[in-house]
Coordinates of C-alpha atoms in Angstrom, one line a residue:
X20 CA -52.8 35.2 -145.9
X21 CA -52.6 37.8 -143.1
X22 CA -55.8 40.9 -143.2
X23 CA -52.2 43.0 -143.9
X24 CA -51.0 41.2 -146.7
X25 CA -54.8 41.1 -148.1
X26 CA -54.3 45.3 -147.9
X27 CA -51.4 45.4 -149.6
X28 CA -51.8 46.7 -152.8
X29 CA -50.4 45.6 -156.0
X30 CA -47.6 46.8 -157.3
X31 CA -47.4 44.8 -160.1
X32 CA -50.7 43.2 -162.3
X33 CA -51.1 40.6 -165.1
X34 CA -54.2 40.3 -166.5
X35 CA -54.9 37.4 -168.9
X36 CA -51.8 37.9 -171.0
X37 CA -51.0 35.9 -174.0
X38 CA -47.6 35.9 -175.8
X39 CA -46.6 34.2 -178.8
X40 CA -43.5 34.3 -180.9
X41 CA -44.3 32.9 -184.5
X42 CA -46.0 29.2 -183.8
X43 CA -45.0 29.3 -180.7
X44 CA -47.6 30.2 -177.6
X45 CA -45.6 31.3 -174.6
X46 CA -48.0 33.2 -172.3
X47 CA -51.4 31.7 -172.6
X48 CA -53.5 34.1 -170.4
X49 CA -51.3 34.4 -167.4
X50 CA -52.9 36.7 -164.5
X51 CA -50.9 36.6 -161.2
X52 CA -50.8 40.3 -158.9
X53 CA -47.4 41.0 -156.6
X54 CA -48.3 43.3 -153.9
X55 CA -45.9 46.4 -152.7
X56 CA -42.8 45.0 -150.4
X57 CA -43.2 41.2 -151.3
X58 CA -41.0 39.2 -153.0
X59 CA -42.6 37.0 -155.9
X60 CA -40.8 34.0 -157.1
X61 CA -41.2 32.6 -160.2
X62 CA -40.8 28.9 -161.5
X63 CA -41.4 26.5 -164.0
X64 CA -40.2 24.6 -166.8
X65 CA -37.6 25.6 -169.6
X66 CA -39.4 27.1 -172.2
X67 CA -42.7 28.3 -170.4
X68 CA -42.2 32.1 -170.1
X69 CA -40.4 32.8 -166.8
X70 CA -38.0 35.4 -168.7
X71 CA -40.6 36.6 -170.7
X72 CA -42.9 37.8 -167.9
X73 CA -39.9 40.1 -166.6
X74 CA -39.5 41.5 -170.1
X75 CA -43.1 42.4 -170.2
X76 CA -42.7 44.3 -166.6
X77 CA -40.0 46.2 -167.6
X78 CA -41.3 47.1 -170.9
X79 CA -39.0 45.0 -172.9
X80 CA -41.6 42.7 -174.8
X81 CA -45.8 44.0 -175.4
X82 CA -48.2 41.5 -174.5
X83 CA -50.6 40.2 -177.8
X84 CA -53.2 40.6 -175.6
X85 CA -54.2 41.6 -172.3
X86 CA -52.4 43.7 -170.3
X87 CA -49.3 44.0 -167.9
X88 CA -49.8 47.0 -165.2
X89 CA -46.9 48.5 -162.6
X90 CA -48.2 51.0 -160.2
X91 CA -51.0 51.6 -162.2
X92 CA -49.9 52.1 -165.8
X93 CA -50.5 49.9 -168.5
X94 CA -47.2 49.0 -169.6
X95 CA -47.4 49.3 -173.0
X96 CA -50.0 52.1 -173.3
X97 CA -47.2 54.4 -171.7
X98 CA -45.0 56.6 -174.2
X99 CA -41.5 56.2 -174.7
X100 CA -40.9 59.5 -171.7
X101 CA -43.5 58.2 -169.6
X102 CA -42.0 54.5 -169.5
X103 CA -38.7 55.9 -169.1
X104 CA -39.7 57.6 -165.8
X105 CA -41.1 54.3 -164.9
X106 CA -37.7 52.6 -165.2
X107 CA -36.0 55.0 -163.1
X108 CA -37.8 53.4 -160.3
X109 CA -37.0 49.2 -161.6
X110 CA -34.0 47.6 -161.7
X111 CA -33.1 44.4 -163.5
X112 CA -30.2 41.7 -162.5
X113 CA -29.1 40.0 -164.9
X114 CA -28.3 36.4 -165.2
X115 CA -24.5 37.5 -166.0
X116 CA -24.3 40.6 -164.2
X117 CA -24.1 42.7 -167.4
X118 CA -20.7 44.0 -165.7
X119 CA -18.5 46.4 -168.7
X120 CA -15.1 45.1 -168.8
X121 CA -13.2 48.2 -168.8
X122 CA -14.7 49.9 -166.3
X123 CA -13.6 49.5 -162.3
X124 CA -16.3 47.9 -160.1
X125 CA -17.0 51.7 -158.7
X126 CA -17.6 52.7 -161.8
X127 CA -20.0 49.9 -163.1
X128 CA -22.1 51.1 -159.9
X129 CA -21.6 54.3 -160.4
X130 CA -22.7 54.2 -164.1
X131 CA -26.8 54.7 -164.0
X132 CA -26.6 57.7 -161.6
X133 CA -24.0 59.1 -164.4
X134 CA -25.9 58.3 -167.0
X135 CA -29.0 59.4 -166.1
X136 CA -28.9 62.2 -163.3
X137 CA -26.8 65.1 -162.7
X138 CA -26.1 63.9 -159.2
X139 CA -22.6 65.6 -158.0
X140 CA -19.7 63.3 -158.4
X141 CA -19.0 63.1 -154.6
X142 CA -22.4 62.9 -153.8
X143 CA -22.2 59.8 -156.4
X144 CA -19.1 58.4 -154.8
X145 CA -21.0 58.5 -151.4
X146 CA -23.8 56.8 -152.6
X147 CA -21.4 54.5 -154.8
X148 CA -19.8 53.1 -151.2
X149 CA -23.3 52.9 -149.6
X150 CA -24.0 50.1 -151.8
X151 CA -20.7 48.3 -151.7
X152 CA -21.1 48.1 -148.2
X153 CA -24.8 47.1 -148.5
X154 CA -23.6 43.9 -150.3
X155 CA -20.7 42.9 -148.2
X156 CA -17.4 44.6 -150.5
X157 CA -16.8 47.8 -149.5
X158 CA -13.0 47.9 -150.9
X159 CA -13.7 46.4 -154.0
X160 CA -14.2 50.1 -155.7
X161 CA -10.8 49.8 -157.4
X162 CA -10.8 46.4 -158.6
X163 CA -12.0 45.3 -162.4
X164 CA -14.0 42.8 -163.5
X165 CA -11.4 40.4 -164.7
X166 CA -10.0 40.3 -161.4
X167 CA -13.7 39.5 -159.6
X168 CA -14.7 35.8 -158.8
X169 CA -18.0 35.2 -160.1
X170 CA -19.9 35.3 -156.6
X171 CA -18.6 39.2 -156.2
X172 CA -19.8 40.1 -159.8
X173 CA -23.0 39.0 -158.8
X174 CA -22.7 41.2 -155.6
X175 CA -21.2 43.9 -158.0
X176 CA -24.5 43.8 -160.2
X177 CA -26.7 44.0 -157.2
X178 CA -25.1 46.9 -156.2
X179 CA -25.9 49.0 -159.3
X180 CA -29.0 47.3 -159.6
X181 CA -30.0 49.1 -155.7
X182 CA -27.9 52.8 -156.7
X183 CA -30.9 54.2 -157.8
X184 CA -33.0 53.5 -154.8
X185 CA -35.6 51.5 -156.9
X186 CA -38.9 50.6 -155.6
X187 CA -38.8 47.2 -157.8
X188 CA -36.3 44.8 -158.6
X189 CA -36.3 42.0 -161.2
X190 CA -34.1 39.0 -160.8
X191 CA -33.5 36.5 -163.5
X192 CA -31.5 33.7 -162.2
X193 CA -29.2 35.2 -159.4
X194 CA -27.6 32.3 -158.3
X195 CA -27.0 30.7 -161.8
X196 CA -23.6 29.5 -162.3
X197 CA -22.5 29.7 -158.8
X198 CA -21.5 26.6 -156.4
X199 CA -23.8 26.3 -153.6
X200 CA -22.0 28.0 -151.0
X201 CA -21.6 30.8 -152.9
X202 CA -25.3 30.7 -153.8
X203 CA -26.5 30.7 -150.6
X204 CA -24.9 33.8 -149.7
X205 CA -25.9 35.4 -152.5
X206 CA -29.5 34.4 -151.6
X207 CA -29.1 35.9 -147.8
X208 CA -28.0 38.6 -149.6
X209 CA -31.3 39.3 -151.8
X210 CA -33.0 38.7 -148.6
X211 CA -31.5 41.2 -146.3
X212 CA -31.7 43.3 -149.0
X213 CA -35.8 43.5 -149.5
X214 CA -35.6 43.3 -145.4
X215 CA -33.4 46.6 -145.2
X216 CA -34.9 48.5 -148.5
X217 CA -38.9 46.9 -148.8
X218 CA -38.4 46.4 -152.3
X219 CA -40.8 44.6 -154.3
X220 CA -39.2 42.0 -156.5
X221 CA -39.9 39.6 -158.7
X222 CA -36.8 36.5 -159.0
X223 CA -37.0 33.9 -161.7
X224 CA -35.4 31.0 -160.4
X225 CA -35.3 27.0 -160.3
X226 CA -33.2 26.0 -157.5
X227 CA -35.4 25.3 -154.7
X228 CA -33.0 26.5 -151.6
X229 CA -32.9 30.1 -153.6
X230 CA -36.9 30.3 -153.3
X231 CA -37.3 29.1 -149.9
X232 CA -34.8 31.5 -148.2
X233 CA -36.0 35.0 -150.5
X234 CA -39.8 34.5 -151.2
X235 CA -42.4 35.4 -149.8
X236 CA -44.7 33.8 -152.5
X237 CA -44.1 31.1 -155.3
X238 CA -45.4 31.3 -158.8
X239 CA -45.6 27.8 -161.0
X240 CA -46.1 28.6 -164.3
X241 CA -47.0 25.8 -166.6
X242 CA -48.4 25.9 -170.7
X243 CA -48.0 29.7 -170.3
X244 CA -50.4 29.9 -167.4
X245 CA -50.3 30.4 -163.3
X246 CA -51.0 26.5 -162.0
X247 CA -50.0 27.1 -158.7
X248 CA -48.9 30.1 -156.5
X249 CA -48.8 29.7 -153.1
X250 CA -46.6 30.8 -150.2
X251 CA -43.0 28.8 -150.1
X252 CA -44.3 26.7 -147.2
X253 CA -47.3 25.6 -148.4
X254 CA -46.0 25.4 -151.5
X255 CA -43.2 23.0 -151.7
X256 CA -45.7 21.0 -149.2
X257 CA -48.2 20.3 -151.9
X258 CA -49.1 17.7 -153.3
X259 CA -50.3 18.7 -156.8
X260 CA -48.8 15.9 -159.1
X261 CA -47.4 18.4 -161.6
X262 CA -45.4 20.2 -159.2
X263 CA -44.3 16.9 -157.8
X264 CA -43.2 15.4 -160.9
X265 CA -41.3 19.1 -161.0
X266 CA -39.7 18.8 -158.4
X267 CA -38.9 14.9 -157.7
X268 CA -39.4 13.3 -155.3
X269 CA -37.2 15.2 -152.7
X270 CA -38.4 19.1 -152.6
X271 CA -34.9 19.9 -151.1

């Protein structure tokens, strides 16, 4: 780790968190830090909290105990109008994309600074465009969702994930469901994205080529606790026998 990346502060904080639901232990004192502009990945078994950790950033889920900080704040201390400010500056992509049906893809992009600002509507078309172009489909404005391959709606959702300028971005599986061609664009994508906007991000993924061409840093969670985190060289070079048994025995 370079003296700058040492600097760096964190963004985002987990300290000793434990999360159960019913019988079942998820988080089992999980403490990990993501510093401002890096990209975290996160991996691990079905089952072992990879989702769950996201929901506890954005707020979604409270930690039994412990505690879950971004830029600064304990989480779920905050009140409902001081959590809601914090939002305005995350996004989350979804697995699906979360695209609504009836709207145009302009509009799906369009639809947080709508919502939740009183932004000028040609101000939001401009800004609308911006993003399109950001992801590689600036004429796609008209078209709806139905008439999208599955690789654009990903695009589309990346889009209106980046209209509000966030300062963090949460992925949950961006390349599932796509073939790998598409995939790896879609990862080159995320990438160019952080490089251009110095983002921080967290992605929760399993496929190995994903990780190695967007992180900077790899998380392997295991029992609900951080086994191994490690940059992606270093760590798909280990030799830890969990994380080979992971993996198989080809890391590609």
């Amino acid at each position: 780790m370079s003296p700058a990346e040492t600097e760096r502060e964190a963004v985002i904080r987990f300290r000793d968190v434990h999360k159960s639901f019913g019988a079942q232990h998820v988080l089992r004192g999980l403490s990990f830090e993501v510093r401002r502009g890096e990209t975290l990945a996160v991996m691990g078994p079905s089952g072992t909290g990879k989702s769950v950790v996201l929901r506890h950033v954005i707020g979604l889920m409270k930690p039994d105990a412990g505690s879950v900080e971004v830029e600064g704040h304990e989480v779920s201390r905050l009140s409902r109008e001081a959590l809601s400010e914090l939002r305005q500056r995350m996004s989350f992509l979804f697995q699906e994309g979360a695209l609504i049906n009836w709207l145009s893809v302009g509009d799906n992009v369009a639809l947080p600074l709508r919502e939740n600002t009183r932004m000028p509507e040609s101000e939001i078309r401009e800004r609308v465009q911006q993003k399109l172009a950001l992801v590689r489909i600036p004429d796609a404005w008209k078209k709806m969702p139905s008439e999208i391959s599955g690789g654009m709606k990903k695009r589309v959702g990346l889009a209106r994930a980046l209209i509000t300028d966030p300062e963090i971005v949460l992925y949950d599986e961006p390349t599932a469901g796509l073939d790998p061609e598409i995939s790896h664009s879609i990862n080159e994508l995320i990438r160019d994205v952080q490089h251009e906007l110095h983002v921080t991000s967290m992605v929760v993924e399993h496929r190995v080529r994903c990780i190695k061409t967007v992180a900077d840093r790899v998380l392997f969670l295991e029992q609900g606790q951080a086994l191994i985190d490690l940059p992606p060289r270093e760590f798909f070079a280990s030799d830890h026998p969990r994380l080979r048994q992971f993996l198989g025995t080809d890391p590609d």
